[in-house]
PDB file of C-alpha atoms in Angstrom:
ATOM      1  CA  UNK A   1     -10.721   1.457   3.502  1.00  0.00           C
ATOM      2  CA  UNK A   2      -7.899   2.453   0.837  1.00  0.00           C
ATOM      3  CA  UNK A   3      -8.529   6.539   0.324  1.00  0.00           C
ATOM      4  CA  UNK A   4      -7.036   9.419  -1.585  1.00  0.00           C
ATOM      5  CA  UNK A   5      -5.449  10.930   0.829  1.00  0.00           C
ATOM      6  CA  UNK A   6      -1.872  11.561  -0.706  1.00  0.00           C
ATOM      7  CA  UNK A   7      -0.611  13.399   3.100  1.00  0.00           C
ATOM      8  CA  UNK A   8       3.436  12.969   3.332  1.00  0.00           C
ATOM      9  CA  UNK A   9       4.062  11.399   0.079  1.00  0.00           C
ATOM     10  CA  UNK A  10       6.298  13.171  -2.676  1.00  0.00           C
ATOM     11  CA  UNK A  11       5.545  13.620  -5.909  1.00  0.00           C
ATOM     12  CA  UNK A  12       6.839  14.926  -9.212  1.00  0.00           C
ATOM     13  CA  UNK A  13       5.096  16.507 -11.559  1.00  0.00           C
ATOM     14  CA  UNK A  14       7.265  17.127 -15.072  1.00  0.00           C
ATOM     15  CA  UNK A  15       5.536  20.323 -16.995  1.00  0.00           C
ATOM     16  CA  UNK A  16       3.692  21.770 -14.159  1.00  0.00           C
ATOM     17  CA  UNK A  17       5.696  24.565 -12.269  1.00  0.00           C
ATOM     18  CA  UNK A  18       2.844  26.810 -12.828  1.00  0.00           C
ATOM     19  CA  UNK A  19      -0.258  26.638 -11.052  1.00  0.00           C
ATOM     20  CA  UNK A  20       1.701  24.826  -7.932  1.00  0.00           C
ATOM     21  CA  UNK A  21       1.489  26.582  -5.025  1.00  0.00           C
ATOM     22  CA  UNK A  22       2.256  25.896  -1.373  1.00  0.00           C
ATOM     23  CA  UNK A  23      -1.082  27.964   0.029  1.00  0.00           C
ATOM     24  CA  UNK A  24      -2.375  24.413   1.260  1.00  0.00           C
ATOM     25  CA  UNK A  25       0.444  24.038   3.794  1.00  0.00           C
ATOM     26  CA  UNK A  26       2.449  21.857   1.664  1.00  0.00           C
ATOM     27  CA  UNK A  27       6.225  22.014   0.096  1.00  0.00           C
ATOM     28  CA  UNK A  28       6.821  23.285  -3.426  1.00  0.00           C
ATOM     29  CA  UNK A  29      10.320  23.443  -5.467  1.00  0.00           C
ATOM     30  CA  UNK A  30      10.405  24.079  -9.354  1.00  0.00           C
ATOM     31  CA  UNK A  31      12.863  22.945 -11.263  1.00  0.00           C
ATOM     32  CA  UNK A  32      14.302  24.100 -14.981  1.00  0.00           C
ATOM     33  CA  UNK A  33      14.748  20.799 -16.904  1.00  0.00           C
ATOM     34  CA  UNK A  34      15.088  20.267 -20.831  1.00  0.00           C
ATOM     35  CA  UNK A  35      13.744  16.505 -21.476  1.00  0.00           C
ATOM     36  CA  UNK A  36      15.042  16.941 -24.514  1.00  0.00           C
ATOM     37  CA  UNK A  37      18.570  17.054 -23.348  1.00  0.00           C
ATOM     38  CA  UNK A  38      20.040  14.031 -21.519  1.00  0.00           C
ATOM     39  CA  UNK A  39      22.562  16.149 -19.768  1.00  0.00           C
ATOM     40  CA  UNK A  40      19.983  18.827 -18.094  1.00  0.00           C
ATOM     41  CA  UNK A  41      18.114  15.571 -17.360  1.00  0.00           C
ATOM     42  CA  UNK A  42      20.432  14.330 -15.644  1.00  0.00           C
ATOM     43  CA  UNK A  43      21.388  17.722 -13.454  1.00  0.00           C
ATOM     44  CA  UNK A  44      17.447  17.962 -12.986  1.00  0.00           C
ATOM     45  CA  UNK A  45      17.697  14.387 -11.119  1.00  0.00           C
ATOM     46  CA  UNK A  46      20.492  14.869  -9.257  1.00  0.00           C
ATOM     47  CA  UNK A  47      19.224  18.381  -7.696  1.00  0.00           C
ATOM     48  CA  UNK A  48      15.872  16.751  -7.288  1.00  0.00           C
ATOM     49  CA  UNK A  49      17.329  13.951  -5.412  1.00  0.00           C
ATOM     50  CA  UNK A  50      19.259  15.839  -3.485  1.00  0.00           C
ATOM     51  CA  UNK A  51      16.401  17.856  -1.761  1.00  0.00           C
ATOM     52  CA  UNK A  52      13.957  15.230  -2.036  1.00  0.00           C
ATOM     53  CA  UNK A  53      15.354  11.983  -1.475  1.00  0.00           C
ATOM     54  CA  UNK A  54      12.115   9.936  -1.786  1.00  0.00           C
ATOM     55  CA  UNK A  55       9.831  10.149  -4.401  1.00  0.00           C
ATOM     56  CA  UNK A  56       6.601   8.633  -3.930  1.00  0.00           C
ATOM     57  CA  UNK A  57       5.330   9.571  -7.142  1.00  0.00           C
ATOM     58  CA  UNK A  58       5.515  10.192 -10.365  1.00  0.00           C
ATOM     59  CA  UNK A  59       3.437  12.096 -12.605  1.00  0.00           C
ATOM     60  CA  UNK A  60       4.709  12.824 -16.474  1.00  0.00           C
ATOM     61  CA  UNK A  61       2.705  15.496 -17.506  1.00  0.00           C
ATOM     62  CA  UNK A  62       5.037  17.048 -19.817  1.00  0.00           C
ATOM     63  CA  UNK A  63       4.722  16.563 -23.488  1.00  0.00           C
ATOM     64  CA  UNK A  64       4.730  18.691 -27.028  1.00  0.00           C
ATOM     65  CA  UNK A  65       3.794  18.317 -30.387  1.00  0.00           C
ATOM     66  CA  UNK A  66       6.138  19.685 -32.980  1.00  0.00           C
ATOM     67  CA  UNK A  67       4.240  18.511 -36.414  1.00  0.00           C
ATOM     68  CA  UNK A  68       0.616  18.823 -37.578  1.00  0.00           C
ATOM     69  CA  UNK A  69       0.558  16.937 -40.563  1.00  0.00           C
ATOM     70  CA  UNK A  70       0.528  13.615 -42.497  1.00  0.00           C
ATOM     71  CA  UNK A  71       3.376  11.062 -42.153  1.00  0.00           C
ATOM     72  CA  UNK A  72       4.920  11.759 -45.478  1.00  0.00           C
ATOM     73  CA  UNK A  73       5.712  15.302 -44.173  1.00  0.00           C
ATOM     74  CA  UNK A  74       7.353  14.162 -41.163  1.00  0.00           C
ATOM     75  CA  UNK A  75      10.632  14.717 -40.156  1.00  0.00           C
ATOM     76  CA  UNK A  76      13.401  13.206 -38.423  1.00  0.00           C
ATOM     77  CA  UNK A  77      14.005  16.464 -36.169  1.00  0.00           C
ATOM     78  CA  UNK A  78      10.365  17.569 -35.044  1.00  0.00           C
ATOM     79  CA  UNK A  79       9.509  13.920 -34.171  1.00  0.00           C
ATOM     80  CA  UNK A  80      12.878  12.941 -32.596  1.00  0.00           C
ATOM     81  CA  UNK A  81      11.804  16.380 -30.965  1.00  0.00           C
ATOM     82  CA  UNK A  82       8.646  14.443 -29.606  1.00  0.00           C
ATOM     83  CA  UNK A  83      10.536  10.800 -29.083  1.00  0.00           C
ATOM     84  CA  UNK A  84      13.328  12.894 -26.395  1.00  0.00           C
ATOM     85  CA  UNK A  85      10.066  15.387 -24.832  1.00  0.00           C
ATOM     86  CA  UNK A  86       7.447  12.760 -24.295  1.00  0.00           C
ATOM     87  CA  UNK A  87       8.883   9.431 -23.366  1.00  0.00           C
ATOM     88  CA  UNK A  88      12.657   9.108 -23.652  1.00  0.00           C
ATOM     89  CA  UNK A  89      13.262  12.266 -21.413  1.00  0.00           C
ATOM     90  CA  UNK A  90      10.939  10.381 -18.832  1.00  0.00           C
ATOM     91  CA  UNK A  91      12.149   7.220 -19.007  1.00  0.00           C
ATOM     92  CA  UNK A  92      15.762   8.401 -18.344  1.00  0.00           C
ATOM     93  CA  UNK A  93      14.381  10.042 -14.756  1.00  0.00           C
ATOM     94  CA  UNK A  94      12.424   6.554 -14.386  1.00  0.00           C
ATOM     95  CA  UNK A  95      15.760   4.905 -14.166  1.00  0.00           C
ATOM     96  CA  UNK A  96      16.500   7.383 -11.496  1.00  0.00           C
ATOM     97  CA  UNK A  97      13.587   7.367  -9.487  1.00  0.00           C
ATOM     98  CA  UNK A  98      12.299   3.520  -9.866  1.00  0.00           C
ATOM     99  CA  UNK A  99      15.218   1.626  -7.686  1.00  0.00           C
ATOM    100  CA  UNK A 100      14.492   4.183  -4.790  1.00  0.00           C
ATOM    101  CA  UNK A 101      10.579   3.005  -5.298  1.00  0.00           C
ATOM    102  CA  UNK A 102      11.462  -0.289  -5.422  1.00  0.00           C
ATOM    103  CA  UNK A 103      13.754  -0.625  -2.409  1.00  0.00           C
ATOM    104  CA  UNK A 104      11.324   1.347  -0.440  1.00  0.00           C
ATOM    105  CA  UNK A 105       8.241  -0.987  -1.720  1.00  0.00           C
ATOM    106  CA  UNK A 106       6.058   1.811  -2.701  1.00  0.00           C
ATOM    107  CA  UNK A 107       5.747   4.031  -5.447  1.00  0.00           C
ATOM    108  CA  UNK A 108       3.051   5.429  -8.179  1.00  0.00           C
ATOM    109  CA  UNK A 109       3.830   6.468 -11.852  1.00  0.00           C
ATOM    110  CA  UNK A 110       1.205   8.336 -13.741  1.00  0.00           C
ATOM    111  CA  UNK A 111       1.524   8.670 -17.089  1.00  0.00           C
ATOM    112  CA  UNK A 112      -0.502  12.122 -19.160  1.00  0.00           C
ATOM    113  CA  UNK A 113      -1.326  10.521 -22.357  1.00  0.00           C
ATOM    114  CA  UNK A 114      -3.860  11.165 -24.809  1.00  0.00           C
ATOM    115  CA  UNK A 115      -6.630   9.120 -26.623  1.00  0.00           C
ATOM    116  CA  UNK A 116      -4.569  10.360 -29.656  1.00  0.00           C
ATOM    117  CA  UNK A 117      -2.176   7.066 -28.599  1.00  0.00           C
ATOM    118  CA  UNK A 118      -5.692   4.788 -28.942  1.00  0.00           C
ATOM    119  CA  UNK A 119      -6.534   5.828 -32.430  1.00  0.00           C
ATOM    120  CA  UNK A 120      -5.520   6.355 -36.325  1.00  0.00           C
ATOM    121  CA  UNK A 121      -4.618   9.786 -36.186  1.00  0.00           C
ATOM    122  CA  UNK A 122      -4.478  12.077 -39.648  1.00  0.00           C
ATOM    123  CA  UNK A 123      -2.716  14.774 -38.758  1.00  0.00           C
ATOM    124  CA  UNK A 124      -1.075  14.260 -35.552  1.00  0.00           C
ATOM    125  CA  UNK A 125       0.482  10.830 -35.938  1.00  0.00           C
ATOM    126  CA  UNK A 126       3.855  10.905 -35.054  1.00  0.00           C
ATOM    127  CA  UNK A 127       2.485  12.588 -31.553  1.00  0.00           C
ATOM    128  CA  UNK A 128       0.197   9.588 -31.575  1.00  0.00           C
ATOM    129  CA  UNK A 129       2.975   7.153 -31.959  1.00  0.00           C
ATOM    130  CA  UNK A 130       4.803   8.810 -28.814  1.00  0.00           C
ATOM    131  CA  UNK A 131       1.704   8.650 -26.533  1.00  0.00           C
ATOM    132  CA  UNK A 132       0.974   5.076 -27.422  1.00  0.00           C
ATOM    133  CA  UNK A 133       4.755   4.267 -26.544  1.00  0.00           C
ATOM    134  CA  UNK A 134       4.369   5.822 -23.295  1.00  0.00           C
ATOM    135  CA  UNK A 135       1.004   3.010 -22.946  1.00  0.00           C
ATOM    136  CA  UNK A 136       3.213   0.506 -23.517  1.00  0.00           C
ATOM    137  CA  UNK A 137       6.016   1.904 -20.799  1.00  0.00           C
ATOM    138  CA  UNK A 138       3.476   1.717 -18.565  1.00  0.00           C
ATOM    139  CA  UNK A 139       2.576  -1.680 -19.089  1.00  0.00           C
ATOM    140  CA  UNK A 140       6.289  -2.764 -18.960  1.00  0.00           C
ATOM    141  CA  UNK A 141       7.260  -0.967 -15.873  1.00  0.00           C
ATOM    142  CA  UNK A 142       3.617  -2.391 -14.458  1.00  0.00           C
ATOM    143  CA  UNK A 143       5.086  -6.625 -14.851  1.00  0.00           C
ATOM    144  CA  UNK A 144       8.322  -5.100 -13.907  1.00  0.00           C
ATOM    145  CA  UNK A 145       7.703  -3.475 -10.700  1.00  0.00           C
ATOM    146  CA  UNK A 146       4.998  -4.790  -9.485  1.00  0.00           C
ATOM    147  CA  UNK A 147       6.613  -7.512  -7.111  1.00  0.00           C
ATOM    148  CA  UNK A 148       8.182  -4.527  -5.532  1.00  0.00           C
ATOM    149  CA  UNK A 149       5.032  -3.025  -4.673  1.00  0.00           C
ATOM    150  CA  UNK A 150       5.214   0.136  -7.540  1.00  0.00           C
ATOM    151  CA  UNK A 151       2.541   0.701  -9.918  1.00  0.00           C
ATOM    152  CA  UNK A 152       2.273   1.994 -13.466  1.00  0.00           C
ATOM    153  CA  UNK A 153      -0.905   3.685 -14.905  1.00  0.00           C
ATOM    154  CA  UNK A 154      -1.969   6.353 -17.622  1.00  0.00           C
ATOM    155  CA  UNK A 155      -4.266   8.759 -18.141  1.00  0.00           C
ATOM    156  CA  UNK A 156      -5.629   9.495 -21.835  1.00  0.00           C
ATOM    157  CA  UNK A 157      -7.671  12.724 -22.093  1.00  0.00           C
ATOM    158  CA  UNK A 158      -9.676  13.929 -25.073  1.00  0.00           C
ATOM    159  CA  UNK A 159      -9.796  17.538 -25.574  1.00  0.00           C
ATOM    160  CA  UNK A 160      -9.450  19.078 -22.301  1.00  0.00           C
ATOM    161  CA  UNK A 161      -9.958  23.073 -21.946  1.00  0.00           C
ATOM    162  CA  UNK A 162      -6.625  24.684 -21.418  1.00  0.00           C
ATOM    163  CA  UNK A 163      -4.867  27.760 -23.114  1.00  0.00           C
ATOM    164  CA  UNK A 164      -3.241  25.403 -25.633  1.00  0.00           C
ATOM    165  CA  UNK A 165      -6.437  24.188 -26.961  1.00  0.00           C
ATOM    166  CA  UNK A 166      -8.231  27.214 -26.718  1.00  0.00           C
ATOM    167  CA  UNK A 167      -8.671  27.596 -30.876  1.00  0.00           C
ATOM    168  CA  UNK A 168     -10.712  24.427 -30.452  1.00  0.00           C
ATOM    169  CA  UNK A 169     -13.056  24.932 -27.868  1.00  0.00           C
ATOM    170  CA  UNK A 170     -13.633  28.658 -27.953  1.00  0.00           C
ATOM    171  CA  UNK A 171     -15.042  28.379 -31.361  1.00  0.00           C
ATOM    172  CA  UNK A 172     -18.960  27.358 -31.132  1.00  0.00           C
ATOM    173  CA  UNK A 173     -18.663  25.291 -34.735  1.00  0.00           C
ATOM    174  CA  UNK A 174     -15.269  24.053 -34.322  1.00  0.00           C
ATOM    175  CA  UNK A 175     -16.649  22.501 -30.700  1.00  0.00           C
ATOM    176  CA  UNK A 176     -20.204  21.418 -32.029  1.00  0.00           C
ATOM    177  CA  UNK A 177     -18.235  19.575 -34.709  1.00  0.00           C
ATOM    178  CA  UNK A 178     -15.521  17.939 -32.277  1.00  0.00           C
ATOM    179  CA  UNK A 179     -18.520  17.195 -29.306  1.00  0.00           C
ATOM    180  CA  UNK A 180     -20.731  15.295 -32.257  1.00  0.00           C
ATOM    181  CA  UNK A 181     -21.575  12.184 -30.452  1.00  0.00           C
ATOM    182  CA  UNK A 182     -19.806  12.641 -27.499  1.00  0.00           C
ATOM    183  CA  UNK A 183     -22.302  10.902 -24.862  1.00  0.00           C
ATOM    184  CA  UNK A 184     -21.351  13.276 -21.983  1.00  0.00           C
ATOM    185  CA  UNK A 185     -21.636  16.220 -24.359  1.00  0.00           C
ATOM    186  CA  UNK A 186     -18.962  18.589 -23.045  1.00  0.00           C
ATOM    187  CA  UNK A 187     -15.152  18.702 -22.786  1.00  0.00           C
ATOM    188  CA  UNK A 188     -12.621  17.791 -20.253  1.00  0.00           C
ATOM    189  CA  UNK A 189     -11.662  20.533 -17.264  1.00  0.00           C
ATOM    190  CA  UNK A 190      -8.224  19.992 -16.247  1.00  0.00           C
ATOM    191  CA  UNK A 191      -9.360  19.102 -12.764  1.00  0.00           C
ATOM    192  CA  UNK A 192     -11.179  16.364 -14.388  1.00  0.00           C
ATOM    193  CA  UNK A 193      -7.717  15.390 -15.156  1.00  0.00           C
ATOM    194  CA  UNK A 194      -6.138  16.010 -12.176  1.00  0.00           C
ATOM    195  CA  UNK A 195      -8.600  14.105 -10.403  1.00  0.00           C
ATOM    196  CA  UNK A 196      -7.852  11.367 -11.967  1.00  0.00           C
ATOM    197  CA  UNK A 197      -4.461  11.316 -11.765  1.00  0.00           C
ATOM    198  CA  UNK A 198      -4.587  11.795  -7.740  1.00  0.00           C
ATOM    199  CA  UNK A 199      -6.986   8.371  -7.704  1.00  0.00           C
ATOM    200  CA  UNK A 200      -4.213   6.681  -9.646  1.00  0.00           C
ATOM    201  CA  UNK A 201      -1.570   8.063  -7.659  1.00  0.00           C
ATOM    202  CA  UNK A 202      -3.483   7.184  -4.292  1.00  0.00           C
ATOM    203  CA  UNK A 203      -4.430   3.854  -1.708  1.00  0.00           C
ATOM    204  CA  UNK A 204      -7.397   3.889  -3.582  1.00  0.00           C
ATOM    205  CA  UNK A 205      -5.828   2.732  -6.438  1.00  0.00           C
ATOM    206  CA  UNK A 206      -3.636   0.233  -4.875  1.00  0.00           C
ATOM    207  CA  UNK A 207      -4.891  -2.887  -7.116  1.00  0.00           C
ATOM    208  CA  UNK A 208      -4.428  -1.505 -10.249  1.00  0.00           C
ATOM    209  CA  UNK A 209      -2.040  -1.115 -12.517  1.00  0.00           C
ATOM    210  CA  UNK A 210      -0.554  -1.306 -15.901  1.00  0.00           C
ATOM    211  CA  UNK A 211      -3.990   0.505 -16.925  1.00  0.00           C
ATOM    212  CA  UNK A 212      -5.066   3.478 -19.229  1.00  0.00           C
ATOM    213  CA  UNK A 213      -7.868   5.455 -18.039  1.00  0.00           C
ATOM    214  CA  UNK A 214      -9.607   7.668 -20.925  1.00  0.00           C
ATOM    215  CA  UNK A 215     -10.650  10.998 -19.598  1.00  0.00           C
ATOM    216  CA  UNK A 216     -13.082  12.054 -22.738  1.00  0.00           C
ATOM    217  CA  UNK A 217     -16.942  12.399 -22.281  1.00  0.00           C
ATOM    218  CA  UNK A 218     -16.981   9.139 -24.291  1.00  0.00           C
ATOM    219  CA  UNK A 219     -16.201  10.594 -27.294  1.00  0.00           C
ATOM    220  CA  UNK A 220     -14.184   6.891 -27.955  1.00  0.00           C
ATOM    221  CA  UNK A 221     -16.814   5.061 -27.734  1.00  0.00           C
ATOM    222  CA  UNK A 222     -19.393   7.852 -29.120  1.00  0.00           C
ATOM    223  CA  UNK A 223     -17.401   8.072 -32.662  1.00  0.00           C
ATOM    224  CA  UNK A 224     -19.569   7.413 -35.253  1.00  0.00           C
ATOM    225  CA  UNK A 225     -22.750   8.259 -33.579  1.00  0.00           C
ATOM    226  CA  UNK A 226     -24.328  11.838 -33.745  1.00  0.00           C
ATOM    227  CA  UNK A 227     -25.767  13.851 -31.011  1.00  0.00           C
TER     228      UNK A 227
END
């Protein structure tokens, strides 16, 4: 029976060097790279390469948003900003890592999106734009790759509770207001998140791909509802 068990396999994990930690008996390297920048990119893939060869898998985790605002306000720098950090930056180390995957007939991409990429978005729409882009990467890279044997998939979380979010959820009204017909009534933990991920990046998985798993107490399919 396909399992979760992710023993020997290599992975990558863009925007995650803290919380890592080799306690569990495995191997852990961090690595300073700009996404933003094509040329640290590209000295980020060849050191990574070079000490780990094969890379089973591939998580993008990283990501920013650089404007809170309506379209009209919008710039070309904060949201070219957003284009390079959350999908162009990852694509470029795709077309490093992918060939090795493919040749090797075996490999996992997960992709950290965000229900923001499902939905009209008010004030953060050119972030939304990027996350449904890197959907739509997945897809591709899914009817690509798949003859080879390497899946594509996404995760889309709602609000999850981390530092960056904290203004949200650590204000009783501001979380009442946000968890208003969410059917699970409560936020995402990130090892909801991370859970997730490992089932998409596992055997378990193996028959699915090209998919975009929403990670939000079903606050999608709770909107317009109240508690």
């Amino acid at each position: 029976m396909a399992c979760l068990d992710l023993t020997g396999k290599t992975a990558l994990v863009t925007g995650a060097s803290r919380g890592i930690i080799r306690a569990a008996g495995g191997k852990a390297s961090a690595f300073a790279c700009d996404l933003g920048d094509e040329g640290s990119v590209q000295r980020f893939a060849a050191a990574l390469l070079e000490e780990f060869p094969a890379v089973d898998i591939f998580a993008a985790n990283a990501g920013m948003v650089t404007h809170v605002g309506g379209l009209a306000k919008l710039q070309p720098e904060p949201l070219d900003a957003m284009w390079a950090a959350n999908l162009k930056g990852h694509l470029a180390l795709l077309r490093k890592l992918l060939p090795g995957m493919a040749s090797r007939r075996e490999g996992a991409v997960v992709f950290t999106g965000s229900i923001s990429g499902l939905i009209g978005e008010a004030k953060l729409g050119g972030y939304a734009i990027t996350k449904a882009a890197e959907m739509q990467l997945v897809r591709n890279i899914a009817v690509e790759y798949g003859r080879h044997n390497v899946r594509a998939n996404a995760v889309a979380p709602g609000l999850v509770r981390t530092e960056m979010t904290k203004p949200l959820w650590s204000d009783p009204a501001t979380l009442g207001r946000m968890l208003s017909g969410t059917p699970l009534g409560r936020i995402a933990e990130p090892d909801d998140v991370a859970a997730a991920v490992v089932f998409l990046a596992s055997p378990a998985a193996r028959c699915i791909t090209g998919q975009v798993l929403v990670i939000d107490g079903g606050a999608l399919v709770g909107m317009g509802t109240s508690a």
